[in-house]
PDB file of C-alpha atoms in Angstrom:
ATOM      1  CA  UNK A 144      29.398  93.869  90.296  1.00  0.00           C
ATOM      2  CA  UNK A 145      27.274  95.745  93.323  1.00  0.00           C
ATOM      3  CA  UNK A 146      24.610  93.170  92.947  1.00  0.00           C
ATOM      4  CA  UNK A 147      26.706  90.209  92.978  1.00  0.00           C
ATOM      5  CA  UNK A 148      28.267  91.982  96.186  1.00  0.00           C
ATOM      6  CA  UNK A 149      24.784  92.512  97.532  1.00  0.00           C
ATOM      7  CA  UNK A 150      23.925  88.750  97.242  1.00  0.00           C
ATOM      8  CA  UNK A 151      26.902  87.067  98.220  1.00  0.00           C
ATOM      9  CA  UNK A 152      26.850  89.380 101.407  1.00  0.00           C
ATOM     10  CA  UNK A 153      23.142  87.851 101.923  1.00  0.00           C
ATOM     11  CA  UNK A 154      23.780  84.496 101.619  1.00  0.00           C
ATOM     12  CA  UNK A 155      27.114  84.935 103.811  1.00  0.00           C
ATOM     13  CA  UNK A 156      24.679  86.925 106.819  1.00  0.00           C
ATOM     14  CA  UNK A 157      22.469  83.586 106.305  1.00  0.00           C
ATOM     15  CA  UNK A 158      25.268  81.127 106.742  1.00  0.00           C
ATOM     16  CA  UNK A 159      26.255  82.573 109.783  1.00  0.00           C
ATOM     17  CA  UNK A 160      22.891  82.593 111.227  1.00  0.00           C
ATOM     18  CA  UNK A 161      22.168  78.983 110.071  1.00  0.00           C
ATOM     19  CA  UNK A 162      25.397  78.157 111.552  1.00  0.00           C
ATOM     20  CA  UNK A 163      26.761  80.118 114.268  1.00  0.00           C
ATOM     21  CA  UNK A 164      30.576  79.947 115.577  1.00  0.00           C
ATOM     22  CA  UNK A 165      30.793  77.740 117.991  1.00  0.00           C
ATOM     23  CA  UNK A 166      32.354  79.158 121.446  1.00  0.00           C
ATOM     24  CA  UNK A 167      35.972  78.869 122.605  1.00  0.00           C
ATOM     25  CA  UNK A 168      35.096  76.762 125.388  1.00  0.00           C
ATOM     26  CA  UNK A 169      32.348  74.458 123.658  1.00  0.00           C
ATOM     27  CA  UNK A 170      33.273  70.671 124.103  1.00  0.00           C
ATOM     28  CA  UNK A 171      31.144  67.854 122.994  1.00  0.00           C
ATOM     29  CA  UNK A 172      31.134  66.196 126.561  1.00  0.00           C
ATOM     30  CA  UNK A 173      30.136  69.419 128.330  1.00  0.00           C
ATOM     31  CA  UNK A 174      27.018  69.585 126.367  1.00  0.00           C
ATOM     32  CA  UNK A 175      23.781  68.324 128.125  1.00  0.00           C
ATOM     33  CA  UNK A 176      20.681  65.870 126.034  1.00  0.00           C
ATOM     34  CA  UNK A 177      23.513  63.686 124.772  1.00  0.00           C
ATOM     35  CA  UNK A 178      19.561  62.115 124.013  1.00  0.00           C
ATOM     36  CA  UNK A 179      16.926  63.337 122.243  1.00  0.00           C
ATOM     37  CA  UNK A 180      14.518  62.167 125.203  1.00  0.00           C
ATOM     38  CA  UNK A 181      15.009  61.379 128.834  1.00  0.00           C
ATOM     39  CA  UNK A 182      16.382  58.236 129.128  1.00  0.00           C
ATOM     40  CA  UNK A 183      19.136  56.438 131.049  1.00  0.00           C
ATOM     41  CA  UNK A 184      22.547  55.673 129.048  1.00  0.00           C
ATOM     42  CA  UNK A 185      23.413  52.404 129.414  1.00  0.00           C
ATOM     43  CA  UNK A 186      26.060  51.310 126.968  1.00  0.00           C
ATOM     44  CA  UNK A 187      28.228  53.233 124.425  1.00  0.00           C
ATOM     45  CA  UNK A 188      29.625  52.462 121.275  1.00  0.00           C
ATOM     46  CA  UNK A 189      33.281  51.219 121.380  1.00  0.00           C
ATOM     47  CA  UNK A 190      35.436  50.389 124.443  1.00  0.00           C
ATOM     48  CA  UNK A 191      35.096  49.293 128.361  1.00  0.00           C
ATOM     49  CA  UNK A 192      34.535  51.961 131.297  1.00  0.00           C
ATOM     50  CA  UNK A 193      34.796  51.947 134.698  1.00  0.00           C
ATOM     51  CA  UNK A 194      32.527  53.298 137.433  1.00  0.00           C
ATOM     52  CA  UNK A 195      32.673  52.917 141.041  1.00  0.00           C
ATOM     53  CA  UNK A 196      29.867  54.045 143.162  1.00  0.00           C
ATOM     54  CA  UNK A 197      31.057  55.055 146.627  1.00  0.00           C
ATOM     55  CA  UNK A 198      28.687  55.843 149.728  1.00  0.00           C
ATOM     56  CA  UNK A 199      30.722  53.929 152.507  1.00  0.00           C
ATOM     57  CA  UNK A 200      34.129  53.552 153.347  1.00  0.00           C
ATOM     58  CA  UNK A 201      36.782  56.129 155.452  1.00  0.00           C
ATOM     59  CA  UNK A 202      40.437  55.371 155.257  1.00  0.00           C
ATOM     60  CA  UNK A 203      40.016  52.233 153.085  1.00  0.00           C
ATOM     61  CA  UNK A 204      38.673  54.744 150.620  1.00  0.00           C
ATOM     62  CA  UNK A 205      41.368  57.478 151.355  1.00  0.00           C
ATOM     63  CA  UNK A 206      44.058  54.765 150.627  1.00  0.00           C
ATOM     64  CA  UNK A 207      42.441  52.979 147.550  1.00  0.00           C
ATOM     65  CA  UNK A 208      42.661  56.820 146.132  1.00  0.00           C
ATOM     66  CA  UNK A 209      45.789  57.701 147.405  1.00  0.00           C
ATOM     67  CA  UNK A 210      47.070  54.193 145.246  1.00  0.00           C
ATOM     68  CA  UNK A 211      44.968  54.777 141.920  1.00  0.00           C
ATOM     69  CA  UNK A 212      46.180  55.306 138.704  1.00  0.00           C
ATOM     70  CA  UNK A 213      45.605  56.545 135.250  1.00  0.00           C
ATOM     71  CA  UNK A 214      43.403  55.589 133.558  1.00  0.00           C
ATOM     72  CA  UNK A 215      41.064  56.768 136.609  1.00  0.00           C
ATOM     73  CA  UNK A 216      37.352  55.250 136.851  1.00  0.00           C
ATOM     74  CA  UNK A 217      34.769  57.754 137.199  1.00  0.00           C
ATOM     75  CA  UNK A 218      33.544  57.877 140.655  1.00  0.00           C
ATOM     76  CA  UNK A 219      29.765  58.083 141.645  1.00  0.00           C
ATOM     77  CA  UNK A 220      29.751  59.569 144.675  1.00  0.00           C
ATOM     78  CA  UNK A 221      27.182  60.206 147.358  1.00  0.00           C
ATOM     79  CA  UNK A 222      26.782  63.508 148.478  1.00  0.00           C
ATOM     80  CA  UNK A 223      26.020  62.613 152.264  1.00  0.00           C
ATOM     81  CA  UNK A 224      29.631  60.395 152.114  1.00  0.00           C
ATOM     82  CA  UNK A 225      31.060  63.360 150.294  1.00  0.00           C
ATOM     83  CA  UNK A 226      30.503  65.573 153.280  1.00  0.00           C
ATOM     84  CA  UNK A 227      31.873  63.338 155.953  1.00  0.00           C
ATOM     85  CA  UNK A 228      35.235  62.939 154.374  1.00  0.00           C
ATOM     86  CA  UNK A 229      36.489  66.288 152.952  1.00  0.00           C
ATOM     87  CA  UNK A 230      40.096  65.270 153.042  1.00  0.00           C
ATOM     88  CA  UNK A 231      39.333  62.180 150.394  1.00  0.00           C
ATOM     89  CA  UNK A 232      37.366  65.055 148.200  1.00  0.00           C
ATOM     90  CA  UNK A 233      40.426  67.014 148.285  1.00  0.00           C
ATOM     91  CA  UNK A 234      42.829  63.934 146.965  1.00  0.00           C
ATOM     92  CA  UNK A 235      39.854  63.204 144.469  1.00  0.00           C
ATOM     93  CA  UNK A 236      40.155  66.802 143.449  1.00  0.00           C
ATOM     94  CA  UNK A 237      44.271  66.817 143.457  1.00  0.00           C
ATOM     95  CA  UNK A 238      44.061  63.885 141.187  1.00  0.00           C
ATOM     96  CA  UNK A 239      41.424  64.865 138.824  1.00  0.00           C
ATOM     97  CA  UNK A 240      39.973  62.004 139.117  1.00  0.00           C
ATOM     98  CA  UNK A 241      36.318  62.689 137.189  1.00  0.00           C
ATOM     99  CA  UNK A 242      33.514  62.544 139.057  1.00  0.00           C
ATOM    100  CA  UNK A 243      29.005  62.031 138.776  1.00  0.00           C
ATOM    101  CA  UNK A 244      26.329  62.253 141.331  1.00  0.00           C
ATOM    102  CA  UNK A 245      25.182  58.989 143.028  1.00  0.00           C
ATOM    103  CA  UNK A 246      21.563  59.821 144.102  1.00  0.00           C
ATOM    104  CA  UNK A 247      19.657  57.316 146.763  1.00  0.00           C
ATOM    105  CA  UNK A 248      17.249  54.360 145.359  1.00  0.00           C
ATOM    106  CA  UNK A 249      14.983  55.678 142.644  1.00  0.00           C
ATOM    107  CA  UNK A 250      12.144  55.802 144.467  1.00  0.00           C
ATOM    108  CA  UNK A 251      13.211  58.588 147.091  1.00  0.00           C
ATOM    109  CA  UNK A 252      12.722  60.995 144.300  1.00  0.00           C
ATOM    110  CA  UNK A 253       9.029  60.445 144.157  1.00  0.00           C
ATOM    111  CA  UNK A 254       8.494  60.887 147.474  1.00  0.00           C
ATOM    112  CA  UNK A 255      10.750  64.593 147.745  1.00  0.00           C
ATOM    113  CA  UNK A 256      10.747  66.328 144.482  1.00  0.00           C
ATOM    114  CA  UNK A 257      13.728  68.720 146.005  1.00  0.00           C
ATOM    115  CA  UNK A 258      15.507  65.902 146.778  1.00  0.00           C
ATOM    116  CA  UNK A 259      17.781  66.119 143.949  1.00  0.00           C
ATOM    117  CA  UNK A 260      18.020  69.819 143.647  1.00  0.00           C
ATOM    118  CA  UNK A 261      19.367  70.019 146.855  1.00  0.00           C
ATOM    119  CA  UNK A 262      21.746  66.824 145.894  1.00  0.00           C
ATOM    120  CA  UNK A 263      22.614  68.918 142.930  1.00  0.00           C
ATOM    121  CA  UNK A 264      23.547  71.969 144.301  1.00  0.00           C
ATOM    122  CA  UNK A 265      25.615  69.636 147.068  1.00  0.00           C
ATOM    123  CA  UNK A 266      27.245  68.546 144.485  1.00  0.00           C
ATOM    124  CA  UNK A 267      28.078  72.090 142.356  1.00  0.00           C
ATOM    125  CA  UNK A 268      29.264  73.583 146.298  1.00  0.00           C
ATOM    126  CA  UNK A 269      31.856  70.432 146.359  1.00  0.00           C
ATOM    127  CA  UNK A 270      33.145  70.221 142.940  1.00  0.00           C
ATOM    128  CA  UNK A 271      32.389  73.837 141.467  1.00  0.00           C
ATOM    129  CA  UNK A 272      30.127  72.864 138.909  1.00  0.00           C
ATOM    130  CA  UNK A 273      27.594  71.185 137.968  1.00  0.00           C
ATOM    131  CA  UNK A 274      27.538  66.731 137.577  1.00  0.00           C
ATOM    132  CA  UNK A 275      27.440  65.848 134.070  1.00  0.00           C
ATOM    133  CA  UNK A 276      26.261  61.980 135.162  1.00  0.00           C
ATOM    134  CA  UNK A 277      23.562  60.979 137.673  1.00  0.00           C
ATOM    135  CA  UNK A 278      22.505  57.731 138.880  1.00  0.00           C
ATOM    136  CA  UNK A 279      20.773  56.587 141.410  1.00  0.00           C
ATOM    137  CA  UNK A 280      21.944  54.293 143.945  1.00  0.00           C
ATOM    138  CA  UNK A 281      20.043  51.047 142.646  1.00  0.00           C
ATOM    139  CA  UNK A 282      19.620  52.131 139.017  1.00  0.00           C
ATOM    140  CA  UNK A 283      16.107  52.583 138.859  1.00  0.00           C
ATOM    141  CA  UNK A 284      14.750  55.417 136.913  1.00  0.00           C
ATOM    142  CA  UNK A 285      10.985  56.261 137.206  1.00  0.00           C
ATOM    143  CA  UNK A 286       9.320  58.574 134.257  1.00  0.00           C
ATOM    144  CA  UNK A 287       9.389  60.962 137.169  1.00  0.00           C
ATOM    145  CA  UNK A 288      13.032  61.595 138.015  1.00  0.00           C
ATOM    146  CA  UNK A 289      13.932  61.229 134.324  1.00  0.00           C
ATOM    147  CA  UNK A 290      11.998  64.473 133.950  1.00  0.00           C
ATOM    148  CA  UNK A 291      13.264  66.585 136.689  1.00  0.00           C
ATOM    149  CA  UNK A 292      17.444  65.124 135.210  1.00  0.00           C
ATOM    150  CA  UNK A 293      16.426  66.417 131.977  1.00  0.00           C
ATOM    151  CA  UNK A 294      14.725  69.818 133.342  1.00  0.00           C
ATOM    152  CA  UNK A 295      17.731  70.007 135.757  1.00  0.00           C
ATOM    153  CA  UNK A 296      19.799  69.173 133.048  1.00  0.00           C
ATOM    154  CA  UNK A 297      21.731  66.498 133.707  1.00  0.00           C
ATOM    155  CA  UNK A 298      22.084  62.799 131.863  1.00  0.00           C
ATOM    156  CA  UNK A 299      20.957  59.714 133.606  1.00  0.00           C
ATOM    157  CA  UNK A 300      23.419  57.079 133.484  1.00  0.00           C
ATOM    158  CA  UNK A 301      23.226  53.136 134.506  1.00  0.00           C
ATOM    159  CA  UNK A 302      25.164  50.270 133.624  1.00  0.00           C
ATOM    160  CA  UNK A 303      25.679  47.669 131.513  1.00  0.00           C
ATOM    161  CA  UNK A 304      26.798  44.735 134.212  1.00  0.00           C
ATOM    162  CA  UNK A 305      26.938  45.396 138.185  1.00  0.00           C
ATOM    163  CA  UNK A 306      30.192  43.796 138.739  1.00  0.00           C
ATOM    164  CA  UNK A 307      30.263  42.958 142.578  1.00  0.00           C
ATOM    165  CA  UNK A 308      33.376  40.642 142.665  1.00  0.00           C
ATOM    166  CA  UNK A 309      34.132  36.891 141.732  1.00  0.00           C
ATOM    167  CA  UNK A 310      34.557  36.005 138.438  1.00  0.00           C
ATOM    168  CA  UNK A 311      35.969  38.968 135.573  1.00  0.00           C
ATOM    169  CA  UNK A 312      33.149  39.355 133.229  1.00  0.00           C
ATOM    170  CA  UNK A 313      33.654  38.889 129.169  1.00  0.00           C
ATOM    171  CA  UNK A 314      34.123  42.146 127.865  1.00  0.00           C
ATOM    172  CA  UNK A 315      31.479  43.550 125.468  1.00  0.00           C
ATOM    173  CA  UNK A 316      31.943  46.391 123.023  1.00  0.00           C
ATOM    174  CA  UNK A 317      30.677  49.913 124.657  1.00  0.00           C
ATOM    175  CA  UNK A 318      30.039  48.230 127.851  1.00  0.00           C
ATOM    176  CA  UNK A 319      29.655  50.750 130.712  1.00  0.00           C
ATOM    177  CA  UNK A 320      30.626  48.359 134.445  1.00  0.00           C
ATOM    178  CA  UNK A 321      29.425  49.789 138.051  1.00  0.00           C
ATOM    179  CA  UNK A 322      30.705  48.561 140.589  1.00  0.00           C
ATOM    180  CA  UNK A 323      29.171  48.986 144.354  1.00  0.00           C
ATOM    181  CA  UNK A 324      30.714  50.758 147.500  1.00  0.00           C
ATOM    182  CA  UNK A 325      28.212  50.835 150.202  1.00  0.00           C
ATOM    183  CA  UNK A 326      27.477  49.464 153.602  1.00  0.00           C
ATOM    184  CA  UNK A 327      25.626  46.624 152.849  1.00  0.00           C
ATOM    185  CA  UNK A 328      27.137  45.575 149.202  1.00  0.00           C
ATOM    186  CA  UNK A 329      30.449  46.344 148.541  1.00  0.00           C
ATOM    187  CA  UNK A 330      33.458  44.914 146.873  1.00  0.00           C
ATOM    188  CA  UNK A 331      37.005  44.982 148.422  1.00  0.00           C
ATOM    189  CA  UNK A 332      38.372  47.810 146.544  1.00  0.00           C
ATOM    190  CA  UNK A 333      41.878  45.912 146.074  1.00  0.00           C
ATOM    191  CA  UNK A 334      39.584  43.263 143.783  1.00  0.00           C
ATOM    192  CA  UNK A 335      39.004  46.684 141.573  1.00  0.00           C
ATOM    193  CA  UNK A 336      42.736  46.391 140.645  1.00  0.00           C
ATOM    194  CA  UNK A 337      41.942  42.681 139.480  1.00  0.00           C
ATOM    195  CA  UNK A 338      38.884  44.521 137.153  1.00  0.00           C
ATOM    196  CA  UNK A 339      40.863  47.324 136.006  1.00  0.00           C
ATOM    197  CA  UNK A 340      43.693  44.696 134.360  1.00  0.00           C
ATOM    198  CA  UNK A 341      41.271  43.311 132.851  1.00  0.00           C
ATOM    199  CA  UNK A 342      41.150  45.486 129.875  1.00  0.00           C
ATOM    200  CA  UNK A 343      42.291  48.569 128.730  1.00  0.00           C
ATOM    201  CA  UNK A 344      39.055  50.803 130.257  1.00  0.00           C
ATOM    202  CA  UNK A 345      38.330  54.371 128.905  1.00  0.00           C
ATOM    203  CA  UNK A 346      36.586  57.365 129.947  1.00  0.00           C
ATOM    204  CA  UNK A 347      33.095  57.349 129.797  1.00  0.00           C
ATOM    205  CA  UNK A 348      32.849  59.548 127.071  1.00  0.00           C
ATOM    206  CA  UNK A 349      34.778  57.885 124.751  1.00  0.00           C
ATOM    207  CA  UNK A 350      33.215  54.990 125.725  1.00  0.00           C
ATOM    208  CA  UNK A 351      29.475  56.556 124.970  1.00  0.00           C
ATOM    209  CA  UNK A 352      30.617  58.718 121.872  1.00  0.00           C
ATOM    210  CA  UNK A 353      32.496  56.027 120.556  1.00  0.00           C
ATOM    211  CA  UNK A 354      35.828  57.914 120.207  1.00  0.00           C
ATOM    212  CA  UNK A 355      38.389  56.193 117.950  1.00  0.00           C
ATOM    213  CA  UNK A 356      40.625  58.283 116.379  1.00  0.00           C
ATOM    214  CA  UNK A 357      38.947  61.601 115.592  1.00  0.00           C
ATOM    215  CA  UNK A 358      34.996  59.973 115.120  1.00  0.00           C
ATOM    216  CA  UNK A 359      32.389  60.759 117.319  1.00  0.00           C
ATOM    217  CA  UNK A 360      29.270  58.856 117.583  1.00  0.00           C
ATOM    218  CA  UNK A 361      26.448  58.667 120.139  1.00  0.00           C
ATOM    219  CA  UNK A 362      25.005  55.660 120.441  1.00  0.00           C
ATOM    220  CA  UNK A 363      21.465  54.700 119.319  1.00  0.00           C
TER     221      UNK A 363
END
C-alpha cells in the first residue's frame, strides 16, 4: 500500500513539473513568439481584420474616433503623432480601442539600433504596457529589426492588402487589411466606414489564431 503511495506521489511531483499550472492572468494573446522564428505575420487563419495606421491627422482624427464603433480596428499608431495629440490618446484610451506600434520605414532601424527601444518605451509611458504588434511604416522588415522585435519581444506584423481607397477588395479568408494615415498617403477616414461594411471584421487575434468557437490555431 506505502509503495503504491510512494509511486503515485512520484509520478504526480513529475506531472506537475512536466506541466506546470498555468497563471491566473495567462492569456493566449498576451503571450509573445506567436512564431517559432522572427518573422512578420501576415495573414491568419479565419476571418477579416482591420488596421489603420495613423501618423497624420488632428481633429479629423479626434472626430473619426469620437464616431467609431464596435467592432474597433486596431490602430497603428506613431509614437511622434501620439505625443502631439494627447487628448485623441485619451478618447483612444476611454474607448478601448486596441492599439500596436507603427515604427518609421524599415530602414531607419539599421541606421539607429535604439531607435525602437526608445519607440518602445514611448509607447509602454503612453499606454502602460508594452505593444503586442509592431510594424513599420512601409512594411519592410530587414533580418536586422526582426532580431531586435524578437529580443525586445514583440511580434512583427504586416498586411495582407494595403487598402488605400477606390474599389472594396474581395475578401480572403484570414486576411489581415492596413490601411494608411499619413501626410503624403492617406485615405479619407469617412471611406473607412465604406471598408468596415464591407464585412463583418474581427480582432486581430481571432483573425491570426483562427478563433471559431472555442479552437485556436496559429497559422502556418
Amino acid at each position: 500500500m506505502y509503495k503504491k503511495l510512494i509511486i503515485l506521489f512520484v509520478i504526480a511531483c513529475g506531472l506537475f513539473l512536466l506541466f506546470p499550472p498555468l497563471p491566473k492572468n495567462y492569456s493566449l494573446t498576451n503571450v509573445f513568439r506567436i512564431t517559432e522564428e522572427p518573422v512578420a505575420i501576415t495573414h491568419g487563419t479565419y476571418g477579416s481584420a482591420l488596421t489603420v495606421n495613423i501618423s497624420f491627422g488632428d481633429d479629423e482624427v479626434l472626430n473619426w474616433i469620437k464616431e467609431l464603433e464596435k467592432p474597433y480596428p486596431t490602430l497603428f499608431i506613431d509614437i511622434d503623432w501620439a505625443g502631439r495629440f494627447p487628448e485623441t490618446i485619451r478618447l483612444i484610451k476611454d474607448k478601448n480601442i486596441p492599439t500596436a506600434l507603427l515604427g518609421q520605414d524599415g530602414t531607419a532601424y539599421e541606421n539607429d539600433a535604439k531607435l525602437l527601444v526608445h519607440q518602445l518605451e514611448a509607447y509602454e509611458n503612453i499606454f502602460g504596457e508594452k505593444p503586442l504588434w509592431f510594424r513599420s511604416k512601409d512594411e519592410v522588415f530587414s533580418h536586422f529589426l526582426h532580431e531586435l522585435l524578437w529580443e525586445s519581444e514583440v511580434n512583427a506584423l504586416g498586411s495582407s492588402y494595403v487598402w488605400t481607397g477606390g474599389d472594396i477588395p474581395p475578401e480572403v479568408e484570414g486576411e489581415i487589411i492596413s490601411v494608411p494615415h499619413h501626410r503624403k498617403q492617406r485615405v479619407n477616414l469617412a471611406e473607412i466606414k465604406r471598408l468596415s461594411k464591407s464585412r463583418d471584421f474581427q480582432s486581430i487575434d481571432n483573425v491570426i489564431f483562427g478563433v471559431q468557437g472555442e479552437t485556436k490555431k496559429i497559422p502556418k
